[in-house]
Short mmCIF file of C-alpha atoms in Angstrom, two decimals:
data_model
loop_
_atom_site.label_atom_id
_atom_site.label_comp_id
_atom_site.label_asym_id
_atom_site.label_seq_id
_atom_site.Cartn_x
_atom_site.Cartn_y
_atom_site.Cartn_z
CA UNK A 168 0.00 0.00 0.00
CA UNK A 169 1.65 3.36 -0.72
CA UNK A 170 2.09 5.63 1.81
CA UNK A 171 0.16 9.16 1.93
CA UNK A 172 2.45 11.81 3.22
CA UNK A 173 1.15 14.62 1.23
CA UNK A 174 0.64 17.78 3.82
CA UNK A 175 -3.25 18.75 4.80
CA UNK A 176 -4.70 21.45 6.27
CA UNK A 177 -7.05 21.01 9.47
CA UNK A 178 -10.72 21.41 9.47
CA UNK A 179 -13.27 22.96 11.69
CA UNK A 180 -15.00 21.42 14.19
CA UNK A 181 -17.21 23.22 16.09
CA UNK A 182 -17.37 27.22 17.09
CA UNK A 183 -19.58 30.35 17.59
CA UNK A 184 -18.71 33.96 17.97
CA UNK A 185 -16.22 33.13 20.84
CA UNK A 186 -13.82 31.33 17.99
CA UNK A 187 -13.32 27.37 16.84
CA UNK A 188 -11.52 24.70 16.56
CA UNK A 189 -9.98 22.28 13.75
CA UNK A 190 -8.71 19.02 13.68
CA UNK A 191 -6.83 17.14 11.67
CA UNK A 192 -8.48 13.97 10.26
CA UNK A 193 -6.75 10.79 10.12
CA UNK A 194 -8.64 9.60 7.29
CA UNK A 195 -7.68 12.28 5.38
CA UNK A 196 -3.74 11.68 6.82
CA UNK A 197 -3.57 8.23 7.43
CA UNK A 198 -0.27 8.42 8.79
CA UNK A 199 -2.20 10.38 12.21
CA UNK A 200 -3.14 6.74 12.60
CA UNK A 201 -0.42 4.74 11.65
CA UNK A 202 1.72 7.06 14.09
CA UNK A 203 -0.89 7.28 16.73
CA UNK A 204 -0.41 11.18 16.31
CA UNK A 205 -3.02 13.71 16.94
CA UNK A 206 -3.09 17.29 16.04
CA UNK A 207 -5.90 20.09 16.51
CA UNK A 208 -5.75 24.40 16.83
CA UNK A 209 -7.93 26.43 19.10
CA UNK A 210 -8.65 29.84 17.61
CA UNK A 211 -10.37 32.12 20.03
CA UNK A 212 -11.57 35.69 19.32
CA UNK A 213 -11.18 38.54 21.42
CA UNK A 214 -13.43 37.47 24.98
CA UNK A 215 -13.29 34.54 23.35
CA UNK A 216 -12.73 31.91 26.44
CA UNK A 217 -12.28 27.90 25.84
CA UNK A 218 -14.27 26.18 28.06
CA UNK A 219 -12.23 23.92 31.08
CA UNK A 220 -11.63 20.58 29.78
CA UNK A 221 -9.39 17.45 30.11
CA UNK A 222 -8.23 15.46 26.68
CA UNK A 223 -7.22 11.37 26.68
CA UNK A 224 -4.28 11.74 25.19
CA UNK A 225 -1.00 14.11 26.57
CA UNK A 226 0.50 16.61 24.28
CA UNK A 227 2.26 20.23 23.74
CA UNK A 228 0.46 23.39 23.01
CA UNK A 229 2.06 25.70 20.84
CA UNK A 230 0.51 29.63 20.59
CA UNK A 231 1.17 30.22 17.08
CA UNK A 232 -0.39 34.03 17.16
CA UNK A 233 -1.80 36.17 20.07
CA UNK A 234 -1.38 36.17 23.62
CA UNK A 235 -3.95 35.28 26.41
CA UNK A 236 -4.04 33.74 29.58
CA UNK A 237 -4.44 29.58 29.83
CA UNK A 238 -5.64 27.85 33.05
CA UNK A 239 -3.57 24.20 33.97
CA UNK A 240 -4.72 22.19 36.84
CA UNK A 241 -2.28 19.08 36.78
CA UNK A 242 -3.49 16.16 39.04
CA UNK A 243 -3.87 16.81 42.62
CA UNK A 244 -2.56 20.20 42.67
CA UNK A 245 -3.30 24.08 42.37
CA UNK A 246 -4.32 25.86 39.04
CA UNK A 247 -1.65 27.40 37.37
CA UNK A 248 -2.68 30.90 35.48
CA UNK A 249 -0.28 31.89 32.95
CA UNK A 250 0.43 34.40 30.51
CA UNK A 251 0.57 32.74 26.49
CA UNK A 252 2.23 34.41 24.01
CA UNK A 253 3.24 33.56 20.08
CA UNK A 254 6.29 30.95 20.89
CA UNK A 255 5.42 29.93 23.96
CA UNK A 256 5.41 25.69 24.48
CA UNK A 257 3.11 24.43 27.01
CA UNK A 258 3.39 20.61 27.90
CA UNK A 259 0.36 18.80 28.92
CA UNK A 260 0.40 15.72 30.57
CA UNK A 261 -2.53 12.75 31.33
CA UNK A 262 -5.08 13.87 33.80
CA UNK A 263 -4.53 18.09 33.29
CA UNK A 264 -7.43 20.29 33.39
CA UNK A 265 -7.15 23.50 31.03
CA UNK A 266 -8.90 26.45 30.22
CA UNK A 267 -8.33 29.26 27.79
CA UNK A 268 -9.62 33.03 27.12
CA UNK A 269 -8.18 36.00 24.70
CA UNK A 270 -9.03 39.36 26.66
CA UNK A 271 -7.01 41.18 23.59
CA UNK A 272 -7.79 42.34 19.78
CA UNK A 273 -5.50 40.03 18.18
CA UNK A 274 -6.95 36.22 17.43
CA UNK A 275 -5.51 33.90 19.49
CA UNK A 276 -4.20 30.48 17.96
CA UNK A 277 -2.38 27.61 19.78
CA UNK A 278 -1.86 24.71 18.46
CA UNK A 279 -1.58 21.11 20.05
CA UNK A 280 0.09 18.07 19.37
CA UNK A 281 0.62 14.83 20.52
CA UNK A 282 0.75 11.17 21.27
CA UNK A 283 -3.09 9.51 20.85
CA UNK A 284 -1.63 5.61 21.81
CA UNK A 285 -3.90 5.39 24.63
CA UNK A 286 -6.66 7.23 23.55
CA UNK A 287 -10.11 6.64 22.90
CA UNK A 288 -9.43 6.69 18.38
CA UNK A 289 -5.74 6.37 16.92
CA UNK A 290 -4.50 9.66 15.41
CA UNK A 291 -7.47 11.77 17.18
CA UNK A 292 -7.43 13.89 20.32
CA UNK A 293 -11.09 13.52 22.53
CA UNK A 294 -12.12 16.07 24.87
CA UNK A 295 -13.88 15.78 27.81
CA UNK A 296 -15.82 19.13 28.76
CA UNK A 297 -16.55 20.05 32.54
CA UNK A 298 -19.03 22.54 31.46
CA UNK A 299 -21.27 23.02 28.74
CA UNK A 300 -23.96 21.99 26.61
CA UNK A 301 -21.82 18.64 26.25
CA UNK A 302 -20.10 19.00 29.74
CA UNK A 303 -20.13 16.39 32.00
CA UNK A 304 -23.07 17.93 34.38
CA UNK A 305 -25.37 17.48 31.48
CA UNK A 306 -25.14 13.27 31.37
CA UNK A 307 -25.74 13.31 35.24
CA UNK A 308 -29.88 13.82 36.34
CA UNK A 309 -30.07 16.24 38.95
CA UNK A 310 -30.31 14.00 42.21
CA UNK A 311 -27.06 12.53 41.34
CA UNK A 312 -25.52 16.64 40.92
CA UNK A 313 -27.38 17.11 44.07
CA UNK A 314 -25.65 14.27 45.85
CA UNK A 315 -22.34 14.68 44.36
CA UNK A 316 -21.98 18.72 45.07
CA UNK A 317 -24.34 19.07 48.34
CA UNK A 318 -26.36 21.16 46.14
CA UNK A 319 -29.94 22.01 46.54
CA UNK A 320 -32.47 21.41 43.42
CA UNK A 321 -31.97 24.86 42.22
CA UNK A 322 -28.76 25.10 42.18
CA UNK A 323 -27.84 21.76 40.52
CA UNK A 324 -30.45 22.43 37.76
CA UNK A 325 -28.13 26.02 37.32
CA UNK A 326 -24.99 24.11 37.09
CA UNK A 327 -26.75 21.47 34.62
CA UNK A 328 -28.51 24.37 32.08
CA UNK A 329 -27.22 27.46 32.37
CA UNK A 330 -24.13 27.25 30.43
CA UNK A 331 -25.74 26.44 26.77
CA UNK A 332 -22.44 26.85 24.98
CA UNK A 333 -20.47 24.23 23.29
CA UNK A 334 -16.29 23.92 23.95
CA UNK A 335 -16.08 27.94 23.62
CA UNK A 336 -17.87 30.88 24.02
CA UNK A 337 -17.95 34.59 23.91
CA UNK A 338 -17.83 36.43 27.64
CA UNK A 339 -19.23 39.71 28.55
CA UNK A 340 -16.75 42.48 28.15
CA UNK A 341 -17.16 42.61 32.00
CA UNK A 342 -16.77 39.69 32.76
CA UNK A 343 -13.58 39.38 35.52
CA UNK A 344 -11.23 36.32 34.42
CA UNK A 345 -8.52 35.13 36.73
CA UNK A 346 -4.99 37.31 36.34
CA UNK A 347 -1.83 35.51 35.67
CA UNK A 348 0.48 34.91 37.99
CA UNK A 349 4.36 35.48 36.71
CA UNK A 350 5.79 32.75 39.40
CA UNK A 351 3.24 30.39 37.55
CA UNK A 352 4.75 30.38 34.36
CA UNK A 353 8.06 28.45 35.68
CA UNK A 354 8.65 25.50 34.09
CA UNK A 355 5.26 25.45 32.57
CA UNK A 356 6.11 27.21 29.57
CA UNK A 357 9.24 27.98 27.40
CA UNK A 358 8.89 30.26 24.45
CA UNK A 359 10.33 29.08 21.36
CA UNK A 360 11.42 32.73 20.09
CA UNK A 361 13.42 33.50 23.07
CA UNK A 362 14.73 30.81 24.28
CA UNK A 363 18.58 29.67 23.67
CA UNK A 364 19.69 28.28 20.46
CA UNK A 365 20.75 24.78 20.05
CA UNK A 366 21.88 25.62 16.53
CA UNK A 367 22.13 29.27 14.36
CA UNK A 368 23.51 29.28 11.48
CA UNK A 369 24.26 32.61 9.95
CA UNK A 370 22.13 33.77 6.77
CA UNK A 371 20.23 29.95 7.12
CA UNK A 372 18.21 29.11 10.26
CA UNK A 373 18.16 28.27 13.92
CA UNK A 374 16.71 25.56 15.82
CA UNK A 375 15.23 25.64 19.61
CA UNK A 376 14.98 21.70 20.89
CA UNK A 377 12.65 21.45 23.87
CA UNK A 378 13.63 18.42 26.21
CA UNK A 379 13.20 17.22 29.54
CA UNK A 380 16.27 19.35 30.61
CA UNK A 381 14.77 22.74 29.77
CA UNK A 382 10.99 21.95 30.04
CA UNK A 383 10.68 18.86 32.71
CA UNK A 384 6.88 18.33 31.40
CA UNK A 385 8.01 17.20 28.31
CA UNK A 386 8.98 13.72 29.80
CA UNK A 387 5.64 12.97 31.02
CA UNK A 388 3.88 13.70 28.01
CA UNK A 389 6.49 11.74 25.73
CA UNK A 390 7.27 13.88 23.12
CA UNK A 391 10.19 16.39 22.38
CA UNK A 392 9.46 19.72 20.39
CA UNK A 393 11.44 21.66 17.76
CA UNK A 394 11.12 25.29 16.40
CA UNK A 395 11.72 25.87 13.75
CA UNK A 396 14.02 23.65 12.79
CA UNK A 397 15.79 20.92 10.18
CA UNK A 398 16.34 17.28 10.89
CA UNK A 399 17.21 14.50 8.96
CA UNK A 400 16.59 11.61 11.70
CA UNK A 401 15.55 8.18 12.59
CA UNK A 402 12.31 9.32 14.82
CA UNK A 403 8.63 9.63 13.46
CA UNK A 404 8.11 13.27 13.72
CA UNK A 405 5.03 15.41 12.60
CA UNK A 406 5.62 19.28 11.36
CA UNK A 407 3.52 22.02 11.45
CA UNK A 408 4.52 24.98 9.04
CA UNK A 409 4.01 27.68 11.29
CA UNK A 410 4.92 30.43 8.44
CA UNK A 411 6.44 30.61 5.02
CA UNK A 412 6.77 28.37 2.01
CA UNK A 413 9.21 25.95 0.54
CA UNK A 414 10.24 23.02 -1.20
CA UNK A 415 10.11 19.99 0.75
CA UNK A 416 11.35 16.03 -0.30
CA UNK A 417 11.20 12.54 1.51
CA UNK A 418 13.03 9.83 0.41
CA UNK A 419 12.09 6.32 2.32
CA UNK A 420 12.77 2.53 1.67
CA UNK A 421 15.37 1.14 -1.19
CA UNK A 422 16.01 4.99 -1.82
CA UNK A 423 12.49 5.62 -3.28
CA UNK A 424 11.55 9.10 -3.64
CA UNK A 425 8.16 9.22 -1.61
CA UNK A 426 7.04 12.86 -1.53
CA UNK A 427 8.32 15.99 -2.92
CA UNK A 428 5.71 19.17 -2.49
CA UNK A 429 5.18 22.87 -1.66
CA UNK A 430 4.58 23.62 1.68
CA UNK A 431 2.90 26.54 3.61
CA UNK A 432 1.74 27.95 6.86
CA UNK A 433 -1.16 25.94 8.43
CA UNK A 434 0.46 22.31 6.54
CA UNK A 435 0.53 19.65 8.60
CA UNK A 436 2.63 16.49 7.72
CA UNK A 437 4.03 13.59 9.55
CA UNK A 438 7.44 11.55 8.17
CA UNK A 439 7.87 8.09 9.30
CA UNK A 440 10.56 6.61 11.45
CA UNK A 441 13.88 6.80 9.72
CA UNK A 442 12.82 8.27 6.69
CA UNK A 443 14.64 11.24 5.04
CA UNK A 444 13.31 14.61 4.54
CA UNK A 445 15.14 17.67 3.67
CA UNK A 446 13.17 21.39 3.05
CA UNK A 447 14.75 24.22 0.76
CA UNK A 448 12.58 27.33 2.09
CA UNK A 449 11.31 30.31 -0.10
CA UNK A 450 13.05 33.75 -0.23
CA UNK A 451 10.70 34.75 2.45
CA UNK A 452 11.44 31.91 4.88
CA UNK A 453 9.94 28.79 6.12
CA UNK A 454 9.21 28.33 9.97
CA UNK A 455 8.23 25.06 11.48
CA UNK A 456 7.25 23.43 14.35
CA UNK A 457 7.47 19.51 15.82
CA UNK A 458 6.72 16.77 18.02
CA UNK A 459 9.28 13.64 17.79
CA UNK A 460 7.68 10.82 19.56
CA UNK A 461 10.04 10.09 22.28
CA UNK A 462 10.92 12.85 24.99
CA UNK A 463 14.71 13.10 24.16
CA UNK A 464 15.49 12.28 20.57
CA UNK A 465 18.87 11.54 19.15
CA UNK A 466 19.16 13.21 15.38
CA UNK A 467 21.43 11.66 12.79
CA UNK A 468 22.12 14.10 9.72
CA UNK A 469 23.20 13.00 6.66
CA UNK A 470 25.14 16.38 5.79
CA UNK A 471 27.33 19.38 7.02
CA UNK A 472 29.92 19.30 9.19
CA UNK A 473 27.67 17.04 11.69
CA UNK A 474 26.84 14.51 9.02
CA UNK A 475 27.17 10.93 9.53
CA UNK A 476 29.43 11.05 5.97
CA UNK A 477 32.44 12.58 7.70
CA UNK A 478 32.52 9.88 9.92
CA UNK A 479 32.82 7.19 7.17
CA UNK A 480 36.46 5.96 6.39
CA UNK A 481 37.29 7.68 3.07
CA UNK A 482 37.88 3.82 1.69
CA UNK A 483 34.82 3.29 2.76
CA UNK A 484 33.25 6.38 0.88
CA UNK A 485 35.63 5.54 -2.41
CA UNK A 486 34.59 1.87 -2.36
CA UNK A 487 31.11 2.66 -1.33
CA UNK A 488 30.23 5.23 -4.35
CA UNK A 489 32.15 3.43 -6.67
CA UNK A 490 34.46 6.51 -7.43
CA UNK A 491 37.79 7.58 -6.89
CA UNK A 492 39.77 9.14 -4.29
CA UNK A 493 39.54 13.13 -5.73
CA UNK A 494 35.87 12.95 -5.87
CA UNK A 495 35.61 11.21 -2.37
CA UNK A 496 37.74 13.93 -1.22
CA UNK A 497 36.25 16.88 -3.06
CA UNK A 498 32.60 15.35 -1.69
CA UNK A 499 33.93 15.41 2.01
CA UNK A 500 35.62 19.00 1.59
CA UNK A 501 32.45 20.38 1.21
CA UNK A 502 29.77 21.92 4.57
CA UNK A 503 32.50 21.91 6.59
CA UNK A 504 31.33 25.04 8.12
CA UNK A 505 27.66 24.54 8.15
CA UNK A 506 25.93 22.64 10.42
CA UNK A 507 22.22 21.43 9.57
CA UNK A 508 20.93 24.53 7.80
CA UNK A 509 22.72 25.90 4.95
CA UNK A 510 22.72 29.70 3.62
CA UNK A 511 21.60 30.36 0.15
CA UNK A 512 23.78 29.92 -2.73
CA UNK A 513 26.00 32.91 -3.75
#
């Protein structure tokens, strides 16, 4: 059966004035499934406020425009209010509780991505909602809310049909939302855009690698997280193009070409375990984003002065390519500078 790795874009799901939110099918991009990978985006308007909820699968959230505020209750403890902003990486883990609201002008977006292996459907993030028209109250009658809460009859028939939105809604312009709190933000989130570089290469990209050493979360959710960044490596890795446009090519089993396309912001695409991919961007620049499904990956790259070709025996190289030893040697002269990203041609 051939492999599907063409990119897609997501689809809505639900929304009202407040904002929506897409998902990514996997029978659209089979290889959600294959790679028990899920991937969805919240957009929220301004008062735009994402009902508290709780998913069956962990992941990373990733604002890709806006700032806002984002509520995280992890298991048995406090909530955590935090400030978002474009960059920022938020690591989710089994059992956490979130909210989210936009009090500003600008849309917010945040992506999320992650590992669906124990979920409820391969390749698919479910929600559960605490609140709502499809929250949890609603599939209880009212003695067991009564019971439950110590509530009286009134009161549990409030917190069963009052709220008649579904997943977001739009707040009152009044309406007081919980401030952030800076101490909060510690090793909850790490943005992307500030943080130090693991690689930057002059004139031809940079690459942030999010790992259990500078965002501890990471490890319980299972996933490590790159921005933006190039990698040609042995892990199953899905990419979001966060901005930009390029040129991108896979090459997988026996050497078989298995993909070349133009990519763009809002692409989603996943590559499979050890295949190769390599992206040329546009003059304007291609940003990315991704999840590699395992919380501290090891990348092997095939060229530049880190690729696995300068470690090869130059017999080995001659013998290997069939050619002789000027050509091995003018082949391994070259990137010696340049590691993973490479500047335009002169």
């Amino acid at each position: 059966m051939e492999l599907d790795l063409s990119p897609k874009l997501a689809k809505k799901v639900y929304g009202d004035d407040g904002g929506s939110y897409y998902s990514w099918c996997p029978n659209e991009l089979p290889m959600l499934r294959e790679g028990n990978i899920g991937a969805a985006k919240l957009a929220l308007e301004k008062n735009g406020f994402a009902l508290p909820r709780y998913s069956d699968s962990s992941m990373v959230a990733y604002v890709l425009q806006g700032a806002g505020v984002a509520g995280i209750i992890l298991p048995e403890s406090e909530e955590k209010v935090i400030a978002i902003k474009k960059g920022d990486a938020i690591a989710l883990p089994f059992g956490v509780i979130t909210w989210w609201y936009n009090k500003e002008d600008t849309e917010l977006v945040v992506l999320f991505m992650g590992d669906t292996s124990k979920g409820h459907k391969p390749g698919q993030f479910t929600d559960f909602f605490l609140t709502g028209s499809n929250g949890i109250f609603t599939g209880f009658t009212t003695d067991f809310v009564k019971r439950a809460w110590d509530v009286d009859d009134d009161i549990a028939k409030a917190l069963i049909g009052n709220q008649k939105g579904k997943g977001i809604v739009k707040l009152d312009a009044n309406v007081k939302m919980p401030e952030p709190k800076p101490d909060h933000r510690k090793g909850m989130a790490l943005n992307c855009e500030e943080a130090p570089l693991d690689t930057d290469i002059k004139n031809a990209g940079n690459v942030v690698l999010l790992n259990t050493q500078n965002l501890p979360l990471v490890g319980q959710v299972g996933n490590a997280m790159c921005s933006p960044g190039f990698s040609c490596d042995s892990a199953l890795q899905a990419t979001y193009i966060v901005k930009g446009s390029g040129r991108l090519q896979v090459v997988g089993v026996d050497g078989k070409w298995v993909l070349e396309t133009i990519v763009k912001a809002g692409n989603l695409l996943i590559v499979p375990r050890f295949f190769v991919v390599s992206k040329i961007a546009d003059p304007g620049g291609l940003s990315w984003f991704s999840i590699i499904t395992t919380p501290n990956p090891m990348f092997t790259h095939l060229a530049g002065s880190i690729g696995a070709w300068k470690a090869i025996s130059p017999e080995v190289l001659q013998a290997a390519f069939k050619v002789p030893a000027e050509t091995e040697k003018l082949f391994r002269s070259k990137r010696t500078n340049d590691a993973i990203f490479f500047p335009p041609p002169n």
